[in-house]
């Protein structure tokens, strides 16, 4: 820390803003409470005086604040600030914070609590802390299970450096949210102006040649290798490095259903679909690239394949049970490791390479034919088939540089298979629980303002979202997105599980399927109308493409559009 003095009247609020500024936060995503008045005052002073500060986003729901920080972090990969209210605000936003942990998004989440309850010297914090808002052990104990690190800033002298530490911990692998409880009394305390040192990006960890060379030899000797990846595309340069690696060795790439971002172009000839099943007995070498849970059930071990795990942090500390069956680990930076392996693609057995190239060409051709056949059938459907929705979106988005955020459940395979995203950071699946999709899409739009952003979402997931507060944020901060609802009027995944567990049960006999019916919901697009947004409701195949075209035109002109598509299944 420096010894420079701050301006007269500086307090803990100034220390927070100064430290977040030094941490490189572009934004403060806030659904905050009365404890943050010192931060508001600091921001007002900085705006008045022309001093630098992160931009403050005033949001009206905790899920919106955290979800937007998640979406922004998915693209920018740098920690941002999130301010919530005491323990209740933290609890309200906890699902989204946990989603950020699973998504590997760095952020600093902070809330506050009183430590004196009005009995200490200094300004009165207010009776609400004594009566309603305090929680035994403090909110940092509440946050521990769903954050990477949680602590309390117990003194004004350590507050800036505690923020620095939280940001640096959040940024390092495995990236994720760090939490800091900043007591209100600390925020109100006079600050001496000793600022935190600016945060710099983490250094890069590389696998050594002594580790990489034996793996390259394993690949060289393999007859039928396969790459399986869930989140390689989440790493900076990861998608490009994976393409170069797969092409150099001519190895097919499987993105299983557990893949949560775009890792490999789905249009690429080496893309081998989403089913790892056929490889479990056929592959002699499986390369798990950023795969946290590749096999299900976890005990389902490949019959003969050696397994190489390429992942900077392969054993995720926030996963309760994880089975990888690794024979070799390469734990350096993933993109760098893949580039090192690509350079070693020499001395290959051309007959083996030709054989697996030919087999993959057949698989790829068969998959493309199956996709085309499914889309042809969907086009002839009496109602709007989900396949047609995804295929139509794909055709309309070609060449636009669009980013797709997906919060569907029963339609997620359809979305991934038929949208065929190919570019880096062009597809993200919402993690940690339904109800965050709109906010995550808004955060992605905030980070990628020149790109169209499309949210695909089921009607059940849509109902879980804080819709009104999300639309308010979209309108207030000029973040137009296209929301496409796959509306089958049912919680389909719940119904499928009931049928699976009790195929001949009482519900099957009587037709009484509880917990699933959504026919009673009103017209979903209508919620956007008070905000002046573009709305469409579609129930015929002929109306689908024109409605989506109009919606995309509205988004391009700066207006969020909601297209509620009544699908057949």
Coordinates of C-alpha atoms in Angstrom, one line a residue:
X1 CA 0.0 0.0 0.0
X2 CA 1.0 3.6 -0.6
X3 CA 1.2 6.2 2.1
X4 CA -0.7 8.8 0.2
X5 CA -3.5 10.6 2.0
X6 CA -7.0 10.6 0.6
X7 CA -9.3 13.5 0.3
X8 CA -10.9 15.0 3.5
X9 CA -14.0 13.0 4.6
X10 CA -12.8 9.7 3.1
X11 CA -14.2 6.6 4.8
X12 CA -14.6 2.9 4.3
X13 CA -16.9 3.6 1.3
X14 CA -14.0 5.3 -0.4
X15 CA -11.7 2.4 0.5
X16 CA -14.1 0.0 -1.2
X17 CA -14.4 2.0 -4.4
X18 CA -10.7 2.7 -4.5
X19 CA -9.8 -1.0 -4.0
X20 CA -12.3 -2.2 -6.6
X21 CA -10.9 0.3 -9.0
X22 CA -7.4 -1.0 -8.4
X23 CA -8.7 -4.6 -8.9
X24 CA -9.7 -3.6 -12.4
X25 CA -13.5 -3.9 -11.9
X26 CA -15.3 -2.3 -14.8
X27 CA -18.7 -2.5 -13.0
X28 CA -20.3 -2.7 -9.6
X29 CA -23.4 -4.9 -10.1
X30 CA -25.6 -3.9 -7.2
X31 CA -28.8 -5.0 -5.6
X32 CA -27.8 -3.3 -2.4
X33 CA -29.2 -2.2 0.9
X34 CA -28.9 0.7 3.2
X35 CA -25.4 -0.3 4.4
X36 CA -23.9 0.8 1.1
X37 CA -24.6 4.5 1.7
X38 CA -20.8 5.1 2.2
X39 CA -20.1 3.6 -1.3
X40 CA -22.9 5.6 -2.9
X41 CA -21.4 8.8 -1.3
X42 CA -17.9 7.9 -2.6
X43 CA -19.2 7.3 -6.1
X44 CA -21.2 10.6 -6.0
X45 CA -18.0 12.4 -4.9
X46 CA -15.9 10.8 -7.6
X47 CA -18.5 11.6 -10.3
X48 CA -18.6 15.2 -9.1
X49 CA -14.8 15.5 -9.1
X50 CA -14.1 13.5 -12.2
X51 CA -12.2 10.8 -10.4
X52 CA -12.1 7.2 -11.7
X53 CA -14.5 4.6 -10.4
X54 CA -16.2 1.4 -11.7
X55 CA -19.6 2.0 -13.3
X56 CA -22.4 1.4 -10.9
X57 CA -25.4 -0.6 -12.1
X58 CA -28.5 -0.1 -9.9
X59 CA -30.4 -3.4 -10.2
X60 CA -33.6 -4.4 -8.5
X61 CA -33.0 -8.1 -7.7
X62 CA -30.1 -10.0 -6.4
X63 CA -30.3 -12.7 -9.1
X64 CA -30.1 -10.0 -11.7
X65 CA -27.0 -8.5 -10.1
X66 CA -25.1 -11.7 -9.8
X67 CA -26.4 -13.2 -13.0
X68 CA -25.3 -10.1 -15.0
X69 CA -21.8 -10.3 -13.3
X70 CA -21.7 -13.9 -14.4
X71 CA -22.6 -13.2 -18.0
X72 CA -20.1 -10.3 -18.1
X73 CA -17.4 -12.5 -16.6
X74 CA -18.0 -15.3 -19.0
X75 CA -16.8 -13.1 -21.8
X76 CA -14.3 -10.8 -20.1
X77 CA -12.8 -13.3 -17.6
X78 CA -11.9 -10.6 -15.1
X79 CA -13.3 -10.1 -11.6
X80 CA -16.1 -7.6 -11.1
X81 CA -17.8 -6.2 -8.0
X82 CA -21.2 -7.4 -6.7
X83 CA -22.9 -5.6 -3.8
X84 CA -25.8 -7.3 -2.0
X85 CA -27.7 -6.5 1.2
X86 CA -26.7 -8.2 4.4
X87 CA -27.4 -11.9 4.8
X88 CA -30.9 -11.8 3.3
X89 CA -29.6 -10.3 0.0
X90 CA -26.8 -12.8 0.0
X91 CA -29.3 -15.7 0.5
X92 CA -31.5 -14.3 -2.2
X93 CA -28.6 -14.2 -4.6
X94 CA -27.0 -17.5 -3.4
X95 CA -28.2 -19.6 -6.3
X96 CA -26.7 -17.3 -8.8
X97 CA -23.4 -17.1 -6.8
X98 CA -23.3 -20.9 -6.8
X99 CA -23.9 -20.8 -10.5
X100 CA -20.9 -18.5 -10.9
X101 CA -18.8 -21.0 -8.9
X102 CA -19.9 -23.8 -11.3
X103 CA -19.3 -21.6 -14.3
X104 CA -15.8 -20.6 -13.2
X105 CA -16.5 -16.9 -13.3
X106 CA -14.4 -14.6 -11.1
X107 CA -16.2 -12.0 -9.0
X108 CA -16.0 -10.3 -5.6
X109 CA -19.4 -10.5 -3.8
X110 CA -19.8 -8.3 -0.8
X111 CA -22.5 -7.6 1.8
X112 CA -22.5 -6.1 5.2
X113 CA -23.6 -6.6 8.8
X114 CA -23.4 -4.6 12.0
X115 CA -20.9 -5.5 14.7
X116 CA -22.0 -3.0 17.4
X117 CA -25.8 -3.1 17.1
X118 CA -26.0 0.5 18.3
X119 CA -24.0 0.0 21.5
X120 CA -20.7 1.1 20.1
X121 CA -19.2 4.6 19.5
X122 CA -19.6 6.4 16.3
X123 CA -22.6 6.7 14.0
X124 CA -25.8 4.7 14.9
X125 CA -26.0 1.8 12.3
X126 CA -29.8 1.5 12.8
X127 CA -32.0 -0.8 14.8
X128 CA -32.7 -3.1 11.9
X129 CA -29.4 -4.9 12.4
X130 CA -30.2 -5.8 16.0
X131 CA -33.8 -6.8 15.3
X132 CA -33.9 -8.4 11.9
X133 CA -30.7 -8.6 9.8
X134 CA -28.0 -10.2 12.0
X135 CA -27.1 -13.8 11.5
X136 CA -25.1 -16.0 13.9
X137 CA -21.5 -16.3 12.7
X138 CA -21.9 -13.5 10.2
X139 CA -22.8 -13.7 6.5
X140 CA -19.3 -14.9 5.5
X141 CA -20.2 -18.2 7.2
X142 CA -23.4 -18.4 5.2
X143 CA -21.4 -17.8 2.0
X144 CA -18.7 -20.5 2.5
X145 CA -20.5 -23.5 0.9
X146 CA -21.2 -21.7 -2.4
X147 CA -18.1 -19.5 -2.9
X148 CA -14.5 -20.2 -3.5
X149 CA -13.4 -18.2 -0.4
X150 CA -15.4 -16.2 2.2
X151 CA -14.1 -13.9 4.9
X152 CA -14.7 -10.7 6.9
X153 CA -12.9 -7.4 6.6
X154 CA -12.6 -6.7 10.3
X155 CA -10.7 -3.4 10.3
X156 CA -10.5 -0.3 8.1
X157 CA -6.7 -0.6 7.8
X158 CA -7.0 -4.0 6.1
X159 CA -10.1 -3.4 4.0
X160 CA -8.4 -2.4 0.7
X161 CA -6.0 -5.3 0.9
X162 CA -8.7 -7.7 1.8
X163 CA -10.6 -6.7 -1.3
X164 CA -7.4 -7.1 -3.3
X165 CA -6.9 -10.6 -1.9
X166 CA -10.5 -11.6 -2.6
X167 CA -10.2 -10.4 -6.2
X168 CA -6.9 -12.2 -6.7
X169 CA -8.2 -15.4 -5.3
X170 CA -11.4 -15.2 -7.4
X171 CA -9.3 -14.7 -10.6
X172 CA -7.0 -17.7 -10.1
X173 CA -7.8 -21.2 -11.2
X174 CA -10.3 -22.5 -10.6
X175 CA -11.8 -19.1 -11.0
X176 CA -15.0 -18.4 -9.1
X177 CA -16.7 -16.0 -6.7
X178 CA -15.0 -14.8 -3.5
X179 CA -17.1 -13.3 -0.7
X180 CA -16.3 -10.5 1.7
X181 CA -18.4 -9.4 4.7
X182 CA -17.7 -5.7 5.2
X183 CA -19.3 -4.5 8.5
X184 CA -21.2 -1.3 8.3
X185 CA -19.1 0.2 11.1
X186 CA -16.0 -0.3 9.0
X187 CA -17.7 1.3 6.0
X188 CA -18.4 4.4 8.2
X189 CA -15.0 4.6 9.7
X190 CA -12.5 7.2 8.6
X191 CA -10.0 5.9 6.1
X192 CA -6.4 7.2 6.0
X193 CA -6.1 6.8 2.2
X194 CA -3.6 4.0 2.0
X195 CA -4.7 2.5 -1.3
X196 CA -4.4 -1.1 -2.5
X197 CA -1.9 -1.8 -5.2
X198 CA -3.5 -2.4 -8.6
X199 CA -4.3 -6.1 -9.3
X200 CA -2.5 -7.7 -12.3
X201 CA -3.5 -10.8 -14.2
X202 CA -2.4 -14.2 -12.8
X203 CA 0.7 -15.8 -14.1
X204 CA 0.4 -18.8 -16.4
X205 CA 1.2 -22.3 -15.2
X206 CA 2.7 -24.6 -18.0
X207 CA 3.2 -28.3 -18.2
X208 CA 6.8 -29.2 -18.6
X209 CA 8.2 -30.9 -21.8
X210 CA 9.1 -33.8 -19.5
X211 CA 5.3 -34.2 -18.8
X212 CA 4.1 -33.4 -22.3
X213 CA 6.4 -35.6 -24.3
X214 CA 5.2 -39.0 -22.9
X215 CA 1.6 -37.9 -23.6
X216 CA 2.5 -37.1 -27.2
X217 CA 4.0 -40.6 -27.5
X218 CA 0.8 -42.1 -26.1
X219 CA -1.2 -40.3 -28.8
X220 CA 1.3 -41.3 -31.5
X221 CA 0.8 -45.0 -30.6
X222 CA -3.0 -44.8 -30.3
X223 CA -5.1 -46.3 -33.0
X224 CA -8.5 -44.9 -32.0
X225 CA -8.1 -41.9 -29.7
X226 CA -10.9 -39.4 -28.9
X227 CA -11.0 -36.0 -27.2
X228 CA -13.8 -35.3 -24.7
X229 CA -14.4 -31.8 -23.5
X230 CA -16.9 -29.9 -21.4
X231 CA -15.3 -26.5 -20.8
X232 CA -12.1 -26.1 -22.9
X233 CA -13.8 -23.1 -24.6
X234 CA -14.1 -21.3 -21.3
X235 CA -10.3 -20.8 -21.2
X236 CA -8.9 -17.8 -23.1
X237 CA -7.8 -19.2 -26.5
X238 CA -9.1 -22.6 -25.5
X239 CA -11.4 -23.2 -28.5
X240 CA -8.7 -22.2 -31.0
X241 CA -6.1 -24.3 -29.3
X242 CA -8.3 -27.4 -29.2
X243 CA -9.0 -27.0 -32.9
X244 CA -5.3 -26.8 -33.7
X245 CA -4.6 -29.9 -31.5
X246 CA -7.4 -32.0 -32.9
X247 CA -6.4 -31.1 -36.5
X248 CA -2.7 -31.7 -36.0
X249 CA -3.4 -35.3 -34.7
X250 CA -6.7 -35.8 -36.6
X251 CA -8.6 -36.8 -33.4
X252 CA -12.4 -36.6 -33.2
X253 CA -13.9 -34.4 -30.5
X254 CA -16.9 -35.3 -28.4
X255 CA -18.8 -32.6 -26.5
X256 CA -21.0 -34.6 -24.1
X257 CA -24.4 -33.3 -22.8
X258 CA -22.5 -32.0 -19.8
X259 CA -20.6 -29.5 -22.0
X260 CA -21.6 -26.0 -20.9
X261 CA -20.0 -23.7 -23.4
X262 CA -18.8 -23.8 -27.0
X263 CA -15.6 -25.8 -27.0
X264 CA -15.2 -26.9 -30.6
X265 CA -17.0 -25.8 -33.8
X266 CA -20.0 -28.0 -34.3
X267 CA -19.6 -27.5 -38.0
X268 CA -16.1 -28.9 -38.0
X269 CA -15.6 -32.4 -39.6
X270 CA -13.8 -33.6 -36.5
X271 CA -16.8 -32.8 -34.3
X272 CA -18.1 -36.2 -33.2
X273 CA -21.4 -35.3 -31.6
X274 CA -22.4 -35.5 -27.9
X275 CA -22.5 -39.2 -27.2
X276 CA -19.5 -40.6 -25.5
X277 CA -21.1 -44.1 -25.3
X278 CA -19.7 -45.6 -28.5
X279 CA -16.2 -44.7 -27.4
X280 CA -16.3 -46.4 -24.1
X281 CA -15.5 -49.8 -25.6
X282 CA -13.8 -48.7 -28.9
X283 CA -11.3 -46.0 -27.9
X284 CA -7.8 -47.0 -26.8
X285 CA -7.0 -43.4 -25.6
X286 CA -9.4 -40.9 -24.1
X287 CA -8.1 -37.3 -23.7
X288 CA -10.3 -35.5 -21.2
X289 CA -9.8 -31.8 -21.8
X290 CA -11.4 -29.7 -19.0
X291 CA -13.9 -32.4 -18.1
X292 CA -15.2 -32.4 -14.5
X293 CA -17.7 -35.3 -14.9
X294 CA -17.2 -37.1 -18.2
X295 CA -18.7 -40.5 -17.2
X296 CA -22.1 -41.3 -15.9
X297 CA -22.7 -43.2 -13.7
X298 CA -19.2 -42.2 -12.4
X299 CA -18.2 -45.9 -12.1
X300 CA -18.7 -46.4 -15.8
X301 CA -15.1 -47.0 -16.7
X302 CA -13.9 -47.3 -20.3
X303 CA -13.1 -50.9 -21.1
X304 CA -9.6 -50.5 -22.5
X305 CA -8.7 -46.9 -23.0
X306 CA -5.9 -45.1 -21.2
X307 CA -7.1 -41.8 -19.9
X308 CA -5.1 -38.5 -20.1
X309 CA -6.6 -35.6 -18.1
X310 CA -5.7 -32.1 -19.4
X311 CA -6.9 -29.6 -16.9
X312 CA -5.2 -26.9 -14.8
X313 CA -7.3 -27.9 -11.8
X314 CA -8.7 -31.4 -12.6
X315 CA -10.0 -32.2 -9.1
X316 CA -12.5 -29.5 -8.5
X317 CA -12.7 -28.7 -4.8
X318 CA -16.4 -27.6 -5.1
X319 CA -17.5 -31.0 -6.5
X320 CA -18.7 -33.5 -3.9
X321 CA -17.9 -36.6 -5.9
X322 CA -15.7 -36.8 -8.9
X323 CA -14.3 -39.8 -10.8
X324 CA -11.9 -39.3 -13.8
X325 CA -10.0 -42.7 -13.9
X326 CA -6.9 -40.8 -14.9
X327 CA -3.7 -42.5 -15.9
X328 CA -1.8 -39.3 -16.6
X329 CA -2.4 -35.7 -15.6
X330 CA -1.3 -32.5 -17.5
X331 CA -2.1 -29.7 -15.1
X332 CA -0.7 -26.7 -16.8
X333 CA -2.7 -24.0 -18.6
X334 CA -5.0 -25.9 -20.9
X335 CA -4.6 -23.8 -24.1
X336 CA -0.8 -23.8 -23.7
X337 CA -0.8 -27.6 -23.1
X338 CA -2.9 -28.2 -26.2
X339 CA -0.6 -26.0 -28.3
X340 CA 2.5 -27.9 -27.0
X341 CA 0.9 -31.2 -28.0
X342 CA -0.1 -29.9 -31.4
X343 CA 3.6 -29.0 -32.1
X344 CA 4.5 -32.6 -31.3
X345 CA 2.3 -34.1 -34.0
X346 CA 5.2 -35.6 -35.9
X347 CA 6.2 -39.1 -36.9
X348 CA 2.5 -40.2 -37.2
X349 CA 1.5 -43.6 -38.5
X350 CA -0.2 -42.4 -41.7
X351 CA -2.3 -45.6 -42.1
X352 CA -3.7 -45.2 -38.6
X353 CA -4.4 -41.5 -39.2
X354 CA -6.1 -42.3 -42.5
X355 CA -8.2 -45.0 -40.9
X356 CA -9.6 -42.8 -38.1
X357 CA -10.0 -39.9 -40.5
X358 CA -12.1 -42.0 -42.8
X359 CA -14.2 -43.4 -39.8
X360 CA -14.8 -39.8 -38.5
X361 CA -15.8 -38.6 -42.0
X362 CA -18.5 -41.3 -42.0
X363 CA -19.7 -40.4 -38.5
X364 CA -19.8 -36.7 -39.4
X365 CA -21.6 -37.3 -42.7
X366 CA -24.1 -39.5 -40.8
X367 CA -24.7 -36.9 -38.1
X368 CA -25.2 -34.1 -40.7
X369 CA -27.7 -36.3 -42.6
X370 CA -29.5 -37.1 -39.4
X371 CA -29.7 -33.4 -38.5
X372 CA -31.0 -32.5 -42.0
X373 CA -33.6 -35.3 -41.8
X374 CA -34.8 -34.1 -38.4
X375 CA -35.1 -30.6 -39.7
X376 CA -37.0 -31.7 -42.7
X377 CA -39.5 -33.6 -40.5
X378 CA -39.8 -30.6 -38.2
X379 CA -40.7 -28.4 -41.2
X380 CA -43.6 -30.7 -42.0
X381 CA -44.9 -30.9 -38.5
X382 CA -48.5 -29.7 -37.9
X383 CA -47.3 -27.6 -35.0
X384 CA -44.0 -25.9 -34.2
X385 CA -41.4 -28.5 -33.5
X386 CA -38.5 -27.4 -31.3
X387 CA -36.0 -28.6 -33.9
X388 CA -37.6 -26.1 -36.4
X389 CA -37.1 -23.3 -33.8
X390 CA -33.4 -24.0 -33.4
X391 CA -32.8 -24.6 -37.1
X392 CA -34.6 -21.3 -38.0
X393 CA -32.6 -19.4 -35.5
X394 CA -29.4 -20.9 -36.9
X395 CA -30.2 -19.7 -40.4
X396 CA -31.2 -16.2 -39.3
X397 CA -28.0 -15.8 -37.2
X398 CA -25.5 -16.9 -39.8
X399 CA -22.7 -14.4 -40.1
X400 CA -24.0 -12.2 -37.3
X401 CA -21.5 -13.0 -34.6
X402 CA -24.3 -13.9 -32.3
X403 CA -23.8 -15.2 -28.8
X404 CA -26.4 -17.8 -27.5
X405 CA -27.2 -18.2 -23.8
X406 CA -29.2 -21.3 -23.1
X407 CA -31.5 -22.0 -20.2
X408 CA -33.5 -24.9 -21.6
X409 CA -33.7 -28.3 -20.1
X410 CA -35.5 -30.8 -22.2
X411 CA -34.6 -28.8 -25.3
X412 CA -31.0 -28.2 -24.5
X413 CA -29.7 -31.1 -26.8
X414 CA -31.9 -29.7 -29.6
X415 CA -30.5 -26.2 -29.2
X416 CA -26.8 -27.3 -29.2
X417 CA -27.3 -29.8 -32.1
X418 CA -29.2 -27.6 -34.4
X419 CA -27.8 -24.1 -33.7
X420 CA -24.3 -25.5 -34.5
X421 CA -22.4 -22.7 -32.8
X422 CA -18.8 -22.5 -34.0
X423 CA -17.0 -19.3 -32.8
X424 CA -15.3 -18.8 -29.5
X425 CA -17.6 -17.5 -26.8
X426 CA -20.6 -18.1 -29.0
X427 CA -22.5 -20.4 -26.7
X428 CA -23.0 -20.6 -22.9
X429 CA -25.3 -22.8 -20.8
X430 CA -26.5 -21.4 -17.5
X431 CA -25.1 -23.1 -14.5
X432 CA -26.3 -23.8 -10.9
X433 CA -30.1 -23.7 -11.2
X434 CA -32.9 -22.3 -13.3
X435 CA -34.0 -18.6 -13.0
X436 CA -30.8 -16.8 -14.0
X437 CA -30.9 -16.9 -17.8
X438 CA -32.2 -13.4 -18.6
X439 CA -29.7 -11.8 -16.3
X440 CA -26.8 -13.9 -17.7
X441 CA -27.8 -12.9 -21.2
X442 CA -27.8 -9.2 -20.2
X443 CA -24.4 -9.6 -18.7
X444 CA -23.1 -11.2 -21.9
X445 CA -24.6 -8.3 -23.8
X446 CA -22.9 -5.8 -21.5
X447 CA -19.6 -7.4 -22.4
X448 CA -20.3 -7.9 -26.1
X449 CA -22.3 -4.9 -27.1
X450 CA -21.7 -5.2 -30.8
X451 CA -22.9 -8.8 -31.0
X452 CA -26.5 -10.0 -31.1
X453 CA -27.3 -11.9 -27.9
X454 CA -30.0 -14.6 -27.9
X455 CA -31.4 -16.3 -24.9
X456 CA -33.1 -19.7 -25.5
X457 CA -35.2 -20.7 -22.5
X458 CA -38.1 -23.0 -21.6
X459 CA -41.4 -21.7 -20.2
X460 CA -40.7 -23.3 -16.8
X461 CA -37.3 -21.7 -16.6
X462 CA -38.8 -18.4 -17.7
X463 CA -41.2 -18.6 -14.8
X464 CA -38.3 -19.0 -12.4
X465 CA -36.6 -15.8 -13.6
X466 CA -37.1 -12.4 -12.0
X467 CA -38.6 -11.3 -15.3
X468 CA -39.8 -7.8 -14.4
X469 CA -36.5 -6.8 -12.7
X470 CA -34.5 -8.3 -15.7
X471 CA -36.6 -6.3 -18.2
X472 CA -36.0 -3.2 -16.0
X473 CA -32.2 -3.7 -16.3
X474 CA -32.4 -4.3 -20.0
X475 CA -34.3 -1.1 -20.5
X476 CA -32.3 1.0 -18.0
X477 CA -28.9 0.1 -19.3
X478 CA -29.7 -0.2 -23.0
X479 CA -29.1 -4.0 -23.3
X480 CA -31.3 -5.3 -26.1
X481 CA -31.4 -9.1 -26.3
X482 CA -33.6 -11.6 -28.1
X483 CA -35.5 -14.0 -25.8
X484 CA -36.9 -17.1 -27.5
X485 CA -39.2 -19.2 -25.2
X486 CA -39.6 -22.9 -26.0
X487 CA -43.1 -23.1 -24.5
X488 CA -44.5 -26.6 -24.2
X489 CA -46.8 -25.6 -21.3
X490 CA -45.3 -28.2 -19.0
X491 CA -42.4 -28.8 -16.7
X492 CA -41.4 -31.6 -19.0
X493 CA -38.3 -32.8 -17.2
X494 CA -40.3 -33.3 -14.0
X495 CA -43.0 -35.2 -15.9
X496 CA -40.4 -37.4 -17.6
X497 CA -38.9 -38.3 -14.3
X498 CA -42.3 -39.2 -12.8
X499 CA -43.0 -41.4 -15.8
X500 CA -39.5 -43.0 -15.6
X501 CA -39.7 -43.8 -11.9
X502 CA -43.3 -45.0 -12.0
X503 CA -44.1 -46.1 -15.5
X504 CA -47.2 -48.1 -14.3
X505 CA -48.0 -46.0 -11.3
X506 CA -51.2 -44.3 -10.2
X507 CA -50.5 -41.2 -12.2
X508 CA -50.0 -43.2 -15.4
X509 CA -53.3 -44.9 -14.6
X510 CA -55.4 -41.8 -13.8
X511 CA -53.5 -39.1 -15.7
X512 CA -53.0 -37.1 -12.6
X513 CA -49.5 -35.7 -13.2
X514 CA -48.7 -33.3 -10.4
X515 CA -46.1 -30.5 -10.3
X516 CA -45.9 -30.2 -14.1
X517 CA -48.8 -28.3 -15.7
X518 CA -48.1 -24.8 -16.9
X519 CA -51.1 -24.2 -19.1
X520 CA -52.4 -21.7 -16.4
X521 CA -49.6 -19.2 -17.1
X522 CA -50.7 -16.1 -19.0
X523 CA -49.2 -15.1 -22.4
X524 CA -45.5 -15.0 -21.5
X525 CA -44.5 -12.3 -24.1
X526 CA -47.0 -9.9 -22.5
X527 CA -44.8 -9.2 -19.5
X528 CA -42.5 -7.3 -21.8
X529 CA -45.2 -5.0 -23.2
X530 CA -45.2 -2.4 -20.3
X531 CA -41.4 -1.9 -21.0
X532 CA -42.1 -1.0 -24.7
X533 CA -40.4 -4.2 -25.9
X534 CA -41.1 -6.1 -29.1
X535 CA -43.3 -9.2 -28.4
X536 CA -44.4 -12.1 -30.6
X537 CA -46.4 -15.2 -29.9
X538 CA -46.0 -18.0 -32.4
X539 CA -48.1 -21.2 -32.8
X540 CA -47.7 -22.1 -36.5
X541 CA -44.7 -23.1 -38.6
X542 CA -45.4 -20.4 -41.2
X543 CA -45.4 -17.7 -38.6
X544 CA -42.1 -18.7 -37.0
X545 CA -39.4 -17.3 -39.4
X546 CA -41.2 -14.0 -40.0
X547 CA -41.6 -13.5 -36.2
X548 CA -38.0 -14.2 -35.5
X549 CA -36.9 -11.9 -38.3
X550 CA -39.0 -9.1 -36.9
X551 CA -37.7 -9.7 -33.5
X552 CA -34.0 -9.7 -34.6
X553 CA -34.7 -6.4 -36.5
X554 CA -36.1 -4.9 -33.3
X555 CA -33.0 -6.0 -31.3
X556 CA -30.7 -4.5 -34.0
X557 CA -32.6 -1.3 -33.6
X558 CA -32.1 -1.3 -29.8
X559 CA -35.2 -3.0 -28.3
X560 CA -35.4 -6.2 -26.4
X561 CA -37.6 -8.7 -28.2
X562 CA -39.5 -11.7 -26.6
X563 CA -40.8 -14.5 -28.9
X564 CA -43.0 -17.0 -27.2
X565 CA -43.1 -20.1 -29.4
X566 CA -45.7 -22.7 -28.5
X567 CA -43.9 -25.9 -29.4
X568 CA -45.3 -29.3 -29.8
X569 CA -43.1 -31.1 -27.3

